[in-house]
Short mmCIF file of C-alpha atoms in Angstrom, two decimals:
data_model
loop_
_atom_site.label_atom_id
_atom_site.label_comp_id
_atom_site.label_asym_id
_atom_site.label_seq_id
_atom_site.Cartn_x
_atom_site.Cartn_y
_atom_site.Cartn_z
CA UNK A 1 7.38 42.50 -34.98
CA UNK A 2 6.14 40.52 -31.78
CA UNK A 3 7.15 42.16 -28.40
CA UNK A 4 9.68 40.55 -26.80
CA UNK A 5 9.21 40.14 -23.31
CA UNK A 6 11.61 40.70 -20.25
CA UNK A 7 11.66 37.17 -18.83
CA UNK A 8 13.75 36.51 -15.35
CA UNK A 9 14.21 32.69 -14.51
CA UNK A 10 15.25 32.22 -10.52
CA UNK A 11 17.16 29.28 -10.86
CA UNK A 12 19.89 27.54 -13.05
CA UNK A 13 19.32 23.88 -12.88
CA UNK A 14 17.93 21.68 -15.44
CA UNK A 15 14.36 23.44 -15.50
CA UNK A 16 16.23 26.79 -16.15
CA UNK A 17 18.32 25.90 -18.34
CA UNK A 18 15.58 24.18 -20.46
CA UNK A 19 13.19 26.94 -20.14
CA UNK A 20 15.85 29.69 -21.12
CA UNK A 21 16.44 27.48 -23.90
CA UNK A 22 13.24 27.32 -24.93
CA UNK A 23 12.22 31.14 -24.53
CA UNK A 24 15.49 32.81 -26.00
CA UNK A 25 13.27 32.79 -29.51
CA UNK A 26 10.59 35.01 -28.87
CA UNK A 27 11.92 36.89 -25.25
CA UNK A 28 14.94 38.37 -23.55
CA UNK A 29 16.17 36.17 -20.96
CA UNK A 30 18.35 36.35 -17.44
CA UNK A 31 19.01 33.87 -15.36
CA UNK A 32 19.86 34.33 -11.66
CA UNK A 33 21.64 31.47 -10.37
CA UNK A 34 22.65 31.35 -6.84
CA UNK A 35 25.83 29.52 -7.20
CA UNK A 36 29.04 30.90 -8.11
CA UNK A 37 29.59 27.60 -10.51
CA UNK A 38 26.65 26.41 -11.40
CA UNK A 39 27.33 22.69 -11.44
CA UNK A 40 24.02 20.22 -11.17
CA UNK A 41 24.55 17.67 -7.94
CA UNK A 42 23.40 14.50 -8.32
CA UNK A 43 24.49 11.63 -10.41
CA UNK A 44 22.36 10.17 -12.75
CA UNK A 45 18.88 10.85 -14.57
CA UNK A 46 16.53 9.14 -16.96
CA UNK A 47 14.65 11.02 -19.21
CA UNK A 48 11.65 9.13 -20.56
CA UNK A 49 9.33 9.13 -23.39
CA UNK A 50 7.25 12.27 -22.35
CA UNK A 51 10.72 14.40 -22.28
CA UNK A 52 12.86 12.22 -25.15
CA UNK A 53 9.83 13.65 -27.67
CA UNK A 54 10.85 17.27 -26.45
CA UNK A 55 14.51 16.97 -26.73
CA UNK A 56 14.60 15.88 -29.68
CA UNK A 57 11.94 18.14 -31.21
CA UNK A 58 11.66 21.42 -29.54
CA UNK A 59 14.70 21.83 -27.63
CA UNK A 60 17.05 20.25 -30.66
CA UNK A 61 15.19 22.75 -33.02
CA UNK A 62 16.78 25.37 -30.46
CA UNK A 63 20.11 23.62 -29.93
CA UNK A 64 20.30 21.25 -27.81
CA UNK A 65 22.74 18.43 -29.00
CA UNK A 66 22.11 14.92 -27.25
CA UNK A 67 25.24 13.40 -28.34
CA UNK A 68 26.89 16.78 -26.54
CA UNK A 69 25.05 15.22 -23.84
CA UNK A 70 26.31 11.69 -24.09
CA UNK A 71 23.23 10.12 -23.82
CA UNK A 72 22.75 6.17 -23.76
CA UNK A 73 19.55 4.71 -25.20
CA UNK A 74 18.08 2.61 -23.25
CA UNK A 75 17.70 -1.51 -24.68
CA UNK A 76 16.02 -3.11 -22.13
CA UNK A 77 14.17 -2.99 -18.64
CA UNK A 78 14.33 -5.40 -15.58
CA UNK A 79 12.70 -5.64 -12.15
CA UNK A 80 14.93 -8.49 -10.70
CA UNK A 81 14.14 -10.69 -6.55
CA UNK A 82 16.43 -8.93 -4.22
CA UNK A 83 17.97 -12.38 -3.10
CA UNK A 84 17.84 -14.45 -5.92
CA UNK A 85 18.11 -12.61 -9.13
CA UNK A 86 15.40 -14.17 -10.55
CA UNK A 87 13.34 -11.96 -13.30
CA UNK A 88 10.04 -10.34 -11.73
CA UNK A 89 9.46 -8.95 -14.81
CA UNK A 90 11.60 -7.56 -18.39
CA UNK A 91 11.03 -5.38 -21.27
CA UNK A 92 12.66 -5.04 -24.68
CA UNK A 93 12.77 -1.51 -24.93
CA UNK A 94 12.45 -1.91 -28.90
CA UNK A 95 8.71 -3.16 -27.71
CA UNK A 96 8.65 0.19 -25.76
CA UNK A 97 9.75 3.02 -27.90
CA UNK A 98 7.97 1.52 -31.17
CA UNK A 99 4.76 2.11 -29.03
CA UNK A 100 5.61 5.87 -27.90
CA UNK A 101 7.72 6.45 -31.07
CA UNK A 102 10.79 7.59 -29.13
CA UNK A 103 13.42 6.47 -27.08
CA UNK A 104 14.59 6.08 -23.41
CA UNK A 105 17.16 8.21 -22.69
CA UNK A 106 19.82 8.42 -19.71
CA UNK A 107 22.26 11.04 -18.78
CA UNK A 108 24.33 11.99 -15.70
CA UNK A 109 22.83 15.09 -14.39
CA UNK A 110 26.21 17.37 -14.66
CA UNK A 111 25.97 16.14 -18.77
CA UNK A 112 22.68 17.25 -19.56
CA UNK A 113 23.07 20.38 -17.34
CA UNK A 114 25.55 21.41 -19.11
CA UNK A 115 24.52 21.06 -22.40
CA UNK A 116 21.56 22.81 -21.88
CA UNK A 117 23.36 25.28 -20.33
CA UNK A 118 25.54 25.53 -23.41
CA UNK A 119 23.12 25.42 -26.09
CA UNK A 120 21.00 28.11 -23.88
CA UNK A 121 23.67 30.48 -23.55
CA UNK A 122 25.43 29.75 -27.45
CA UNK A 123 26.19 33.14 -29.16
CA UNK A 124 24.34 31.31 -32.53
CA UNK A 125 21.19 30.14 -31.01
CA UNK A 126 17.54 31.33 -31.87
CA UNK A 127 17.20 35.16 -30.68
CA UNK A 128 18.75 36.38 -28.69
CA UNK A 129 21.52 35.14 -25.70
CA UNK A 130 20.01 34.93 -22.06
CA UNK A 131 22.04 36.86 -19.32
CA UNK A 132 23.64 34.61 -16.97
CA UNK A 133 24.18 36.06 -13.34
CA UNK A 134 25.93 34.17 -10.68
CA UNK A 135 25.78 34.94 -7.26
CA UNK A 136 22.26 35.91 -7.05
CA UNK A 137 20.87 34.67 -4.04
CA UNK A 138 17.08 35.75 -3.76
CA UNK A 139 15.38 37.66 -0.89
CA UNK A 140 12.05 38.05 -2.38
CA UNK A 141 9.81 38.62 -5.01
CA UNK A 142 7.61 41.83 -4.80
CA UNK A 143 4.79 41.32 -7.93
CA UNK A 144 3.11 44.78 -7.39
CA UNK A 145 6.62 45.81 -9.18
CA UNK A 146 7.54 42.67 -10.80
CA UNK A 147 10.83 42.75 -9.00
CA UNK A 148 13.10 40.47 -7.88
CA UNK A 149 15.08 41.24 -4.92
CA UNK A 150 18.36 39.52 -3.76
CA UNK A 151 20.08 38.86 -0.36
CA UNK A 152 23.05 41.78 -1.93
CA UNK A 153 20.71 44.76 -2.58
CA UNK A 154 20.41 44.60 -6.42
CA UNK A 155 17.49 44.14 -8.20
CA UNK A 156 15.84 42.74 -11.71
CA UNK A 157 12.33 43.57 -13.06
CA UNK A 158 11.15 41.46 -15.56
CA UNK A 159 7.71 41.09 -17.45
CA UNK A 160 7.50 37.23 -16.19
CA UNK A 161 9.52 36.10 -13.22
CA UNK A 162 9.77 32.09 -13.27
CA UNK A 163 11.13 30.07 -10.07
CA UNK A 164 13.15 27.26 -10.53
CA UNK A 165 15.06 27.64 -7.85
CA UNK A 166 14.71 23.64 -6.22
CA UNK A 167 12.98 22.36 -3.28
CA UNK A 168 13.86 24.67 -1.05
CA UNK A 169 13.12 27.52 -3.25
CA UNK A 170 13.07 31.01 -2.41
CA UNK A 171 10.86 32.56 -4.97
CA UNK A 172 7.81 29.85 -3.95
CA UNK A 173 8.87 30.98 -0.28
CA UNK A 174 8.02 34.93 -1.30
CA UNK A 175 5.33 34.81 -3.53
CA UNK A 176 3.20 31.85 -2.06
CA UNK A 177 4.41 31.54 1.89
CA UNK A 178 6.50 28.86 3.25
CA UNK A 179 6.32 25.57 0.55
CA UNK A 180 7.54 23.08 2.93
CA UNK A 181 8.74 19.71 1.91
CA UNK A 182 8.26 16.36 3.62
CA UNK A 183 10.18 13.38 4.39
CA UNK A 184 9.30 10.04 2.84
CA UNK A 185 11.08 7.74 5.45
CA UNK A 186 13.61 7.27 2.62
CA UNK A 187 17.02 8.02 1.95
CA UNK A 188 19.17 6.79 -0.66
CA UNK A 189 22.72 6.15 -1.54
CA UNK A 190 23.79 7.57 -4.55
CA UNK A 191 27.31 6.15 -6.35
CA UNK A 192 28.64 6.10 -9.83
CA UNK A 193 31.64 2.99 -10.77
CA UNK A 194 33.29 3.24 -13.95
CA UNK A 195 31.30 0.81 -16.54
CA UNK A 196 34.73 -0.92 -17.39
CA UNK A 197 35.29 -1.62 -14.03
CA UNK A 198 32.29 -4.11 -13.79
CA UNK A 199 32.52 -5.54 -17.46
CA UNK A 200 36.01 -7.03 -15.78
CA UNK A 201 34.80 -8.47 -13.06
CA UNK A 202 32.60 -12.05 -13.93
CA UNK A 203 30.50 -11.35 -10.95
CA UNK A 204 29.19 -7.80 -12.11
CA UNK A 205 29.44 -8.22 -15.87
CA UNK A 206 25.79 -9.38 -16.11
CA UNK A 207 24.81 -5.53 -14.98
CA UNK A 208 26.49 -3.96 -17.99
CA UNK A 209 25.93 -6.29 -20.99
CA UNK A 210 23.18 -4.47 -22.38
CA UNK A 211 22.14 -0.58 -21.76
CA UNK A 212 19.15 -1.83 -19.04
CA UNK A 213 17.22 -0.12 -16.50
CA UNK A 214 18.38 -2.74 -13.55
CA UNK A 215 16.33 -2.74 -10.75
CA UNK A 216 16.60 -5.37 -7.63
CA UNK A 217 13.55 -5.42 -5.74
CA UNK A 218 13.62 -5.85 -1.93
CA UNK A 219 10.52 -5.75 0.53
CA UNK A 220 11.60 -2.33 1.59
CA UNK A 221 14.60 -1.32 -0.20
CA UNK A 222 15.31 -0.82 -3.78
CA UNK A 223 18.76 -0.21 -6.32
CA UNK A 224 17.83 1.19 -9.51
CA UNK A 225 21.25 0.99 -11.72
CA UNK A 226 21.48 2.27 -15.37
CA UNK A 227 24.30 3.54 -17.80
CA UNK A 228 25.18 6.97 -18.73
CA UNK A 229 27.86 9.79 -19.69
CA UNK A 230 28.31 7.38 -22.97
CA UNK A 231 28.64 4.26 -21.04
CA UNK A 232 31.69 5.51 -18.88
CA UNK A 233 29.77 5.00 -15.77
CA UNK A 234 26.85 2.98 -14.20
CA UNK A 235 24.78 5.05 -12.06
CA UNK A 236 23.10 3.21 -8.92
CA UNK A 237 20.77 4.34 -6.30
CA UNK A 238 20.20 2.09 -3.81
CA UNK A 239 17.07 3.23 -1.87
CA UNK A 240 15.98 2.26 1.95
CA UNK A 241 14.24 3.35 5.03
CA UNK A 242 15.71 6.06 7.55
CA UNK A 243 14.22 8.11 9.78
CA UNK A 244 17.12 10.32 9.81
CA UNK A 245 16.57 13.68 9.86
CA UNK A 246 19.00 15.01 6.87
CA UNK A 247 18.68 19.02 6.32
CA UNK A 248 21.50 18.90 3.92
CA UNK A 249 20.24 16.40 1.23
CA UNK A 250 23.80 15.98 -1.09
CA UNK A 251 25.87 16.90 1.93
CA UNK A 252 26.20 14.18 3.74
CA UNK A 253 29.00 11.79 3.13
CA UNK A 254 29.43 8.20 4.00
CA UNK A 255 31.85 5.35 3.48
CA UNK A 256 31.02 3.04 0.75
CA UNK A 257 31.35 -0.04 3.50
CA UNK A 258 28.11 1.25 4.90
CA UNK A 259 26.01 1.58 1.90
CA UNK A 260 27.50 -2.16 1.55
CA UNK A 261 26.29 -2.68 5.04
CA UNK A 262 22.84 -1.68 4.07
CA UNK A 263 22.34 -4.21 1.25
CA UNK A 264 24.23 -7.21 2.48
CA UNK A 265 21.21 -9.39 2.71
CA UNK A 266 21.09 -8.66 -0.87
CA UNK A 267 21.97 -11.52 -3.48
CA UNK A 268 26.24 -11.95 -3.01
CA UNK A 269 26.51 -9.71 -6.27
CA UNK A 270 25.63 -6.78 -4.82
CA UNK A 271 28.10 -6.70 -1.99
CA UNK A 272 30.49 -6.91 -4.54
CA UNK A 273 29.77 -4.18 -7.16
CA UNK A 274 28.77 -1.89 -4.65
CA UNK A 275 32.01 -2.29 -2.85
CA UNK A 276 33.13 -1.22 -6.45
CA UNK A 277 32.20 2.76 -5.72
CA UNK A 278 35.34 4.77 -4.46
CA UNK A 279 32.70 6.94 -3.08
CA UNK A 280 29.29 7.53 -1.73
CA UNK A 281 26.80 10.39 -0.87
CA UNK A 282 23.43 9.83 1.02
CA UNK A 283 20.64 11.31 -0.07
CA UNK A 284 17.29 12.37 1.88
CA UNK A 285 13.88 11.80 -0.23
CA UNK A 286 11.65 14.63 0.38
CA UNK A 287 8.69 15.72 -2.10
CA UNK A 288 5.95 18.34 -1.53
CA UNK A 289 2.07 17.73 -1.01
CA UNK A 290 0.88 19.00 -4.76
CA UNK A 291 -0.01 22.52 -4.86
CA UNK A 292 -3.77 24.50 -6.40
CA UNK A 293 -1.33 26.79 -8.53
CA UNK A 294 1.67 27.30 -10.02
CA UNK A 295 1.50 30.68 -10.74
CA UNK A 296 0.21 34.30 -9.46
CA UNK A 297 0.34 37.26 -11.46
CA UNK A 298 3.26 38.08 -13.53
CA UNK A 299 4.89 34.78 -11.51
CA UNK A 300 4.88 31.22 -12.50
CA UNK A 301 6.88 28.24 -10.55
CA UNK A 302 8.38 25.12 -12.26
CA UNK A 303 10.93 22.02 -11.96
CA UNK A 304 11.08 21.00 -8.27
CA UNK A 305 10.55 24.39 -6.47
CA UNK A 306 6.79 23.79 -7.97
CA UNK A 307 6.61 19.34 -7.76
CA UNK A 308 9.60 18.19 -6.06
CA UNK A 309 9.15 14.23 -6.39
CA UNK A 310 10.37 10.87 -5.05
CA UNK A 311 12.69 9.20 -7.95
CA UNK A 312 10.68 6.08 -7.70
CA UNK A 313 8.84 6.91 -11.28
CA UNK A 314 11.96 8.60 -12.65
CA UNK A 315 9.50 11.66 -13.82
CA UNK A 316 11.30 14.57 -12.05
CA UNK A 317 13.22 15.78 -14.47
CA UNK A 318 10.67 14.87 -16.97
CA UNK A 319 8.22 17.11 -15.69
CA UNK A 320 10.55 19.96 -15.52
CA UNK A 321 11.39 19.78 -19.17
CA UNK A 322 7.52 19.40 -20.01
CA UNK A 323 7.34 22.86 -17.56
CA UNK A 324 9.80 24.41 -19.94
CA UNK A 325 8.12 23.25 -23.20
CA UNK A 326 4.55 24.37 -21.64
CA UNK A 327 6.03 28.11 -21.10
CA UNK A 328 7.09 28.17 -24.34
CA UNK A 329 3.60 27.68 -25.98
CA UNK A 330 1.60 29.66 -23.74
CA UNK A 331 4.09 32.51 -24.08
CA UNK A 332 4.13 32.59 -28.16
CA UNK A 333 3.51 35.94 -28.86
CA UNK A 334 2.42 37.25 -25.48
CA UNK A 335 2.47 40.74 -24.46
CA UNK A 336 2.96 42.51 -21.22
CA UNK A 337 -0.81 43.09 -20.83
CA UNK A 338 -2.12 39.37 -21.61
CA UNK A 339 0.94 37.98 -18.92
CA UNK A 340 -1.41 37.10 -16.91
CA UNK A 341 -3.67 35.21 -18.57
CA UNK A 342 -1.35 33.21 -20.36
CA UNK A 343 0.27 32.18 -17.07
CA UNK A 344 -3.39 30.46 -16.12
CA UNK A 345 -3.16 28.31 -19.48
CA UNK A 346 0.23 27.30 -17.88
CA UNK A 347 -1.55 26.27 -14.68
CA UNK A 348 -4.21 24.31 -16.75
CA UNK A 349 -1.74 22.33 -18.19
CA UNK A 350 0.21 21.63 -15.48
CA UNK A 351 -1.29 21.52 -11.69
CA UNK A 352 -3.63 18.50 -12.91
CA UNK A 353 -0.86 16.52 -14.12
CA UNK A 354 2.24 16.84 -11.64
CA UNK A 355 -0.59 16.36 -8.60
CA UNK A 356 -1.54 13.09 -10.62
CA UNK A 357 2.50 11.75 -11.08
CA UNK A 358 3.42 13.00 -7.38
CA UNK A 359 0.53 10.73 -5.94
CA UNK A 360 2.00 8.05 -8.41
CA UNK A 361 5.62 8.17 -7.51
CA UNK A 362 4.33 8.46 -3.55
CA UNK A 363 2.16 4.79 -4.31
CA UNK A 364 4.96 3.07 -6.13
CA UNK A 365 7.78 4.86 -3.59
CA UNK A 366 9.62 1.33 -1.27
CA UNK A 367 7.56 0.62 2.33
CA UNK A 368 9.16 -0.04 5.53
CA UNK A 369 8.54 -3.78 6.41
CA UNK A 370 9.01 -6.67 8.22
CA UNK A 371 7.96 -8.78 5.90
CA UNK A 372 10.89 -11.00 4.25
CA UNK A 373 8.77 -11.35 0.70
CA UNK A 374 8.15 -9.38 -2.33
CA UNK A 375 4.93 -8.02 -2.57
CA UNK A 376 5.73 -7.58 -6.21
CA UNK A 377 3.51 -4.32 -8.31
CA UNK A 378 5.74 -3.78 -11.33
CA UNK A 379 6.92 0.19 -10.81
CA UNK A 380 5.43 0.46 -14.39
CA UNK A 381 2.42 0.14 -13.11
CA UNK A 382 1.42 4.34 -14.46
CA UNK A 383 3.73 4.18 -17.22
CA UNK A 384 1.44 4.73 -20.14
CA UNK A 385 -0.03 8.00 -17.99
CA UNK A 386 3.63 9.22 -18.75
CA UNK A 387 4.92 8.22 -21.81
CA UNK A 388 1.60 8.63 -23.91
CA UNK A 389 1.73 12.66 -23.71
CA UNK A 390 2.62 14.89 -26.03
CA UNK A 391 2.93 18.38 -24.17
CA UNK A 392 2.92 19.73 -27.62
CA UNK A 393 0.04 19.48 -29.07
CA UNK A 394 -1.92 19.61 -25.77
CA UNK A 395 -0.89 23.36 -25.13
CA UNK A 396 -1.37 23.90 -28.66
CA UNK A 397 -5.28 22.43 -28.02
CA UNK A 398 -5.16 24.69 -24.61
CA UNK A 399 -4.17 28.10 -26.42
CA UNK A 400 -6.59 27.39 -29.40
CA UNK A 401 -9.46 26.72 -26.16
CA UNK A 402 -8.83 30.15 -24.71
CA UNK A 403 -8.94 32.15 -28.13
CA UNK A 404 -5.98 32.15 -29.85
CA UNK A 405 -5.34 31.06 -33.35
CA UNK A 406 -2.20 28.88 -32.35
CA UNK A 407 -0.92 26.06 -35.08
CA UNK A 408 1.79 23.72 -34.47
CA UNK A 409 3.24 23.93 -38.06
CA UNK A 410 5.95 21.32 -37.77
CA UNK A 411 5.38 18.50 -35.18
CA UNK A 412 9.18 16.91 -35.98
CA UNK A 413 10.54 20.16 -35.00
CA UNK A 414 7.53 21.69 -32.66
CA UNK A 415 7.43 25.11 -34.82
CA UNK A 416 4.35 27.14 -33.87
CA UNK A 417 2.19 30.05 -35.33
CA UNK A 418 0.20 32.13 -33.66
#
């Protein structure tokens, strides 16, 4: 019988979630999450190509339901002119996903949290059920023991300790001195307006009559709009320049009249279905410079505590749930004493590429102008560096590089031997 190794995951958002998921087959599992609810902030994400192919291999082979979810599969695309509406440019997603052989999905974030959450913690899943502990805020992370430490004395020793503990994360704090983050002269309004709320209204309809990533295109602001939570809200995020400094990124509330304010320039339209939202929350972009590693030791660092991104390639999540299908490969079969080396497969697979979409999402990110016209470079520009992968099979190659006899037995469900 394979050993199964202590595994303690700093962090229960979408990357830990998706990694416990993922790691419950081979390894025992707990998750320290600092909240006392654990409910994912934020409103809306799209999960791509790159992380559709894991969900619905990998991560449905260990549970994960998408219609538990409430996904919506994405139709179409469109970049539309700020003031006129005209197209700048429009995709058939049927085009798309015949090309990359899966689909587009969007979710809000408290959706797929939660089913992840559920499917990871499910009494009937593969192995055995991870160890949820609330509370747990983390002081540090001492690797000579391979002990966790948090703020209320306790502590948890584990044979891997991963941090996915966000942007401001405490375990990349500990183990790798202060990570700090950096403003992108960006913030971002984030609102979600019931969907039957615009199909009503002749002036908004044209947003919702097809399950479309919308995007108006401004010379230095953007609104990205797209269904989810089974079409029973559009999400928007309506992007422009600010120099404020905003510690608290999700805790800042405004009135909807001046997120109207913002964008009244805009064609008429958007006045109006903004002025839709009964609420609004403003939201400071920060990312990190890309870091050499990812891990050290025993210690490996993933979701936005490792590449906290801009949403201007919609890749964040993305990347964390290629993190959590990465771990999963490299840590087939592992045993205390080859930790270690497995980790650095990790970090082969995944410093290269997160460097390569953060520097993508920073060159496609909205600049502060003067300027009055569209300078228009599609925001699909790196697309096909995205969509193409298949973490898969590339950790598979990776493994079989550094030694070990590793098959992927059933690509449709992403069943490995070692």
């Amino acid at each position: 019988m394979d050993q199964r190794l202590k595994v303690i995951i700093c962090g229960g958002g979408i990357a830990g979630f998706a990694t416990a998921l993922l790691l419950r087959e081979d390894h025992d599992v707990t998750v320290l999450e600092s909240s006392s609810l654990n409910q994912e902030l934020g409103a809306a994400i799209t999960l791509s190509m790159n992380a559709s192919r894991l969900l619905r291999s990998s991560l449905a082979r260990a549970g994960f339901d998408s219609v538990k979810a409430r996904y919506v599969e994405a139709e179409k695309f469109q970049e539309l002119h700020w003031k006129d509406l005209s197209v700048l440019l429009e995709w058939e997603m049927e085009m798309i996903t015949k090309k990359y052989d899966e689909p587009w999905w969007y979710f809000s974030r408290q959706d797929v949290h939660g089913e992840l959450k559920r499917a990871a913690l499910s009494t009937d899943g593969l192995g055995t059920t991870p160890h949820l502990e609330l509370g747990a805020h983390v002081d540090k992370i001492d690797l000579s023991n391979k002990t966790v430490h948090l703020k209320d004395g306790r502590t948890f020793t584990g044979d891997v300790i991963i941090g996915s503990d966000g942007i401001r994360t405490a375990t990349g704090n500990s183990v790798f001195g202060q990570l700090k983050s950096v403003t992108q002269g960006l913030s971002a309004y984030r609102c979600m307006i019931p969907t039957d709320r615009m199909r009503n209204d002749p002036d908004t309809a044209m947003l919702v009559d097809s399950a479309k990533v919308l995007m108006l295109i401004g010379p230095d602001r953007r609104i990205v709009a797209y269904p989810c939570s089974s079409w029973e809200f559009m999400n928007f995020v309506c992007i422009f320049p600010d120099e404020t400094e905003r510690r608290i990124q999700w805790g800042t509330n405004v009135t909807v009249a001046e997120m109207v304010e913002q964008f009244k320039d805009f064609h008429p339209s958007v006045a109006k279905f903004l002025a839709m939202a009964t609420d609004t929350g403003v939201w400071q972009l920060r990312d990190r410079d890309p870091l050499s590693t990812l891990v050290k030791g025993c210690f490996a660092l993933i979701g936005d505590a490792a590449h906290a991104m801009g949403p201007h390639q919609g890749q964040g999540g993305c990347q964390a749930i290629e993190d959590a299908e990465a771990l999963r490969i490299v840590l087939k079969g592992a045993t205390v004493q080859d930790v270690e080396q497995r980790l650095k497969i990790f970090d082969e697979l995944r410093v290269e590429r997160v460097k390569t979409v953060i520097e993508n999402t920073r060159e496609m990110a909205p600049k502060k102008t003067t300027e009055k016209e569209v300078n228009h470079k599609t925001t699909q520009t790196y697309s096909d560096y995205y969509w193409r992968y298949k973490m898969t099979p590339e950790a598979v190659k990776a493994m079989n590089e550094h030694g070990f006899a590793m098959k992927l037995t059933n690509p449709v469900t992403g069943e490995i031997c070692l």
